[in-house]
Short mmCIF file of N, CA and C in Angstrom, two decimals:
data_model
loop_
_atom_site.label_atom_id
_atom_site.label_comp_id
_atom_site.label_asym_id
_atom_site.label_seq_id
_atom_site.Cartn_x
_atom_site.Cartn_y
_atom_site.Cartn_z
N ARG A 1 0.83 -1.19 0.00
CA ARG A 1 0.00 0.00 0.00
C ARG A 1 0.88 1.25 0.00
N ALA A 2 1.95 1.24 0.78
CA ALA A 2 2.85 2.40 0.84
C ALA A 2 3.50 2.66 -0.51
N ILE A 3 3.90 1.60 -1.20
CA ILE A 3 4.54 1.74 -2.52
C ILE A 3 3.54 2.38 -3.49
N ARG A 4 2.30 1.94 -3.47
CA ARG A 4 1.27 2.51 -4.36
C ARG A 4 1.03 3.99 -4.05
N ALA A 5 1.29 4.40 -2.82
CA ALA A 5 1.10 5.80 -2.42
C ALA A 5 2.33 6.66 -2.68
N GLY A 6 3.38 6.08 -3.28
CA GLY A 6 4.55 6.87 -3.66
C GLY A 6 5.81 6.60 -2.87
N ALA A 7 5.78 5.70 -1.91
CA ALA A 7 6.99 5.37 -1.14
C ALA A 7 7.92 4.51 -2.00
N GLU A 8 9.19 4.52 -1.64
CA GLU A 8 10.20 3.71 -2.34
C GLU A 8 10.68 2.60 -1.41
N SER A 9 10.72 1.39 -1.93
CA SER A 9 11.15 0.24 -1.12
C SER A 9 12.65 0.31 -0.85
N ILE A 10 13.04 0.15 0.42
CA ILE A 10 14.46 0.07 0.76
C ILE A 10 14.81 -1.32 1.28
N HIS A 11 13.79 -2.08 1.66
CA HIS A 11 14.00 -3.45 2.13
C HIS A 11 12.69 -4.19 1.88
N PRO A 12 12.61 -4.99 0.80
CA PRO A 12 11.34 -5.66 0.51
C PRO A 12 10.93 -6.60 1.64
N PRO A 13 9.64 -6.81 1.83
CA PRO A 13 9.18 -7.72 2.88
C PRO A 13 9.81 -9.10 2.72
N ALA A 14 10.30 -9.63 3.83
CA ALA A 14 10.93 -10.96 3.80
C ALA A 14 10.78 -11.61 5.16
N ASP A 15 10.66 -12.94 5.16
CA ASP A 15 10.63 -13.70 6.40
C ASP A 15 12.02 -13.70 7.02
N GLN A 16 12.09 -13.39 8.31
CA GLN A 16 13.36 -13.33 9.02
C GLN A 16 13.54 -14.59 9.87
N PRO A 17 14.79 -14.98 10.14
CA PRO A 17 15.03 -16.21 10.90
C PRO A 17 14.55 -16.14 12.35
N TYR A 18 14.30 -14.93 12.86
CA TYR A 18 13.86 -14.78 14.25
C TYR A 18 12.33 -14.77 14.36
N GLY A 19 11.61 -15.07 13.26
CA GLY A 19 10.17 -15.26 13.34
C GLY A 19 9.30 -14.08 12.95
N ASP A 20 9.86 -13.06 12.32
CA ASP A 20 9.09 -11.91 11.85
C ASP A 20 9.14 -11.85 10.33
N ARG A 21 8.18 -11.17 9.76
CA ARG A 21 8.26 -10.73 8.36
C ARG A 21 8.44 -9.23 8.44
N SER A 22 9.48 -8.69 7.83
CA SER A 22 9.75 -7.26 7.95
C SER A 22 10.15 -6.68 6.60
N GLY A 23 9.98 -5.36 6.49
CA GLY A 23 10.35 -4.63 5.29
C GLY A 23 10.44 -3.15 5.62
N GLY A 24 10.93 -2.37 4.67
CA GLY A 24 11.07 -0.94 4.92
C GLY A 24 10.86 -0.12 3.66
N VAL A 25 10.41 1.11 3.85
CA VAL A 25 10.19 2.04 2.75
C VAL A 25 10.68 3.43 3.15
N THR A 26 10.93 4.26 2.14
CA THR A 26 11.19 5.69 2.34
C THR A 26 9.99 6.43 1.76
N ASP A 27 9.37 7.30 2.56
CA ASP A 27 8.19 8.03 2.07
C ASP A 27 8.61 9.25 1.25
N ALA A 28 7.62 9.97 0.74
CA ALA A 28 7.87 11.12 -0.14
C ALA A 28 8.64 12.24 0.53
N TRP A 29 8.69 12.28 1.86
CA TRP A 29 9.39 13.33 2.60
C TRP A 29 10.75 12.87 3.11
N GLY A 30 11.17 11.66 2.73
CA GLY A 30 12.47 11.16 3.11
C GLY A 30 12.51 10.38 4.42
N ASN A 31 11.36 10.20 5.06
CA ASN A 31 11.32 9.42 6.30
C ASN A 31 11.41 7.93 5.97
N GLN A 32 12.19 7.21 6.74
CA GLN A 32 12.29 5.76 6.57
C GLN A 32 11.39 5.07 7.57
N TRP A 33 10.59 4.13 7.07
CA TRP A 33 9.65 3.37 7.89
C TRP A 33 9.99 1.90 7.76
N TYR A 34 10.08 1.24 8.90
CA TYR A 34 10.30 -0.21 8.93
C TYR A 34 9.09 -0.84 9.59
N MET A 35 8.56 -1.87 8.96
CA MET A 35 7.37 -2.56 9.46
C MET A 35 7.70 -4.03 9.68
N ALA A 36 7.09 -4.62 10.70
CA ALA A 36 7.30 -6.04 10.98
C ALA A 36 6.04 -6.61 11.61
N THR A 37 5.86 -7.91 11.40
CA THR A 37 4.75 -8.63 12.01
C THR A 37 5.24 -10.04 12.34
N PRO A 38 4.79 -10.62 13.43
CA PRO A 38 5.18 -11.99 13.75
C PRO A 38 4.60 -12.96 12.72
N LEU A 39 5.33 -14.01 12.45
CA LEU A 39 4.84 -15.04 11.52
C LEU A 39 3.96 -16.04 12.22
#
């Protein structure tokens, strides 16, 4: 959803070995956002 709104991917969503799925984007103002959810 963030990418469709104009954000740029800096870390595509991926399953991590510690049990989370995480990814990151940079928004139109240069802020970096990292998101994660437990698997």
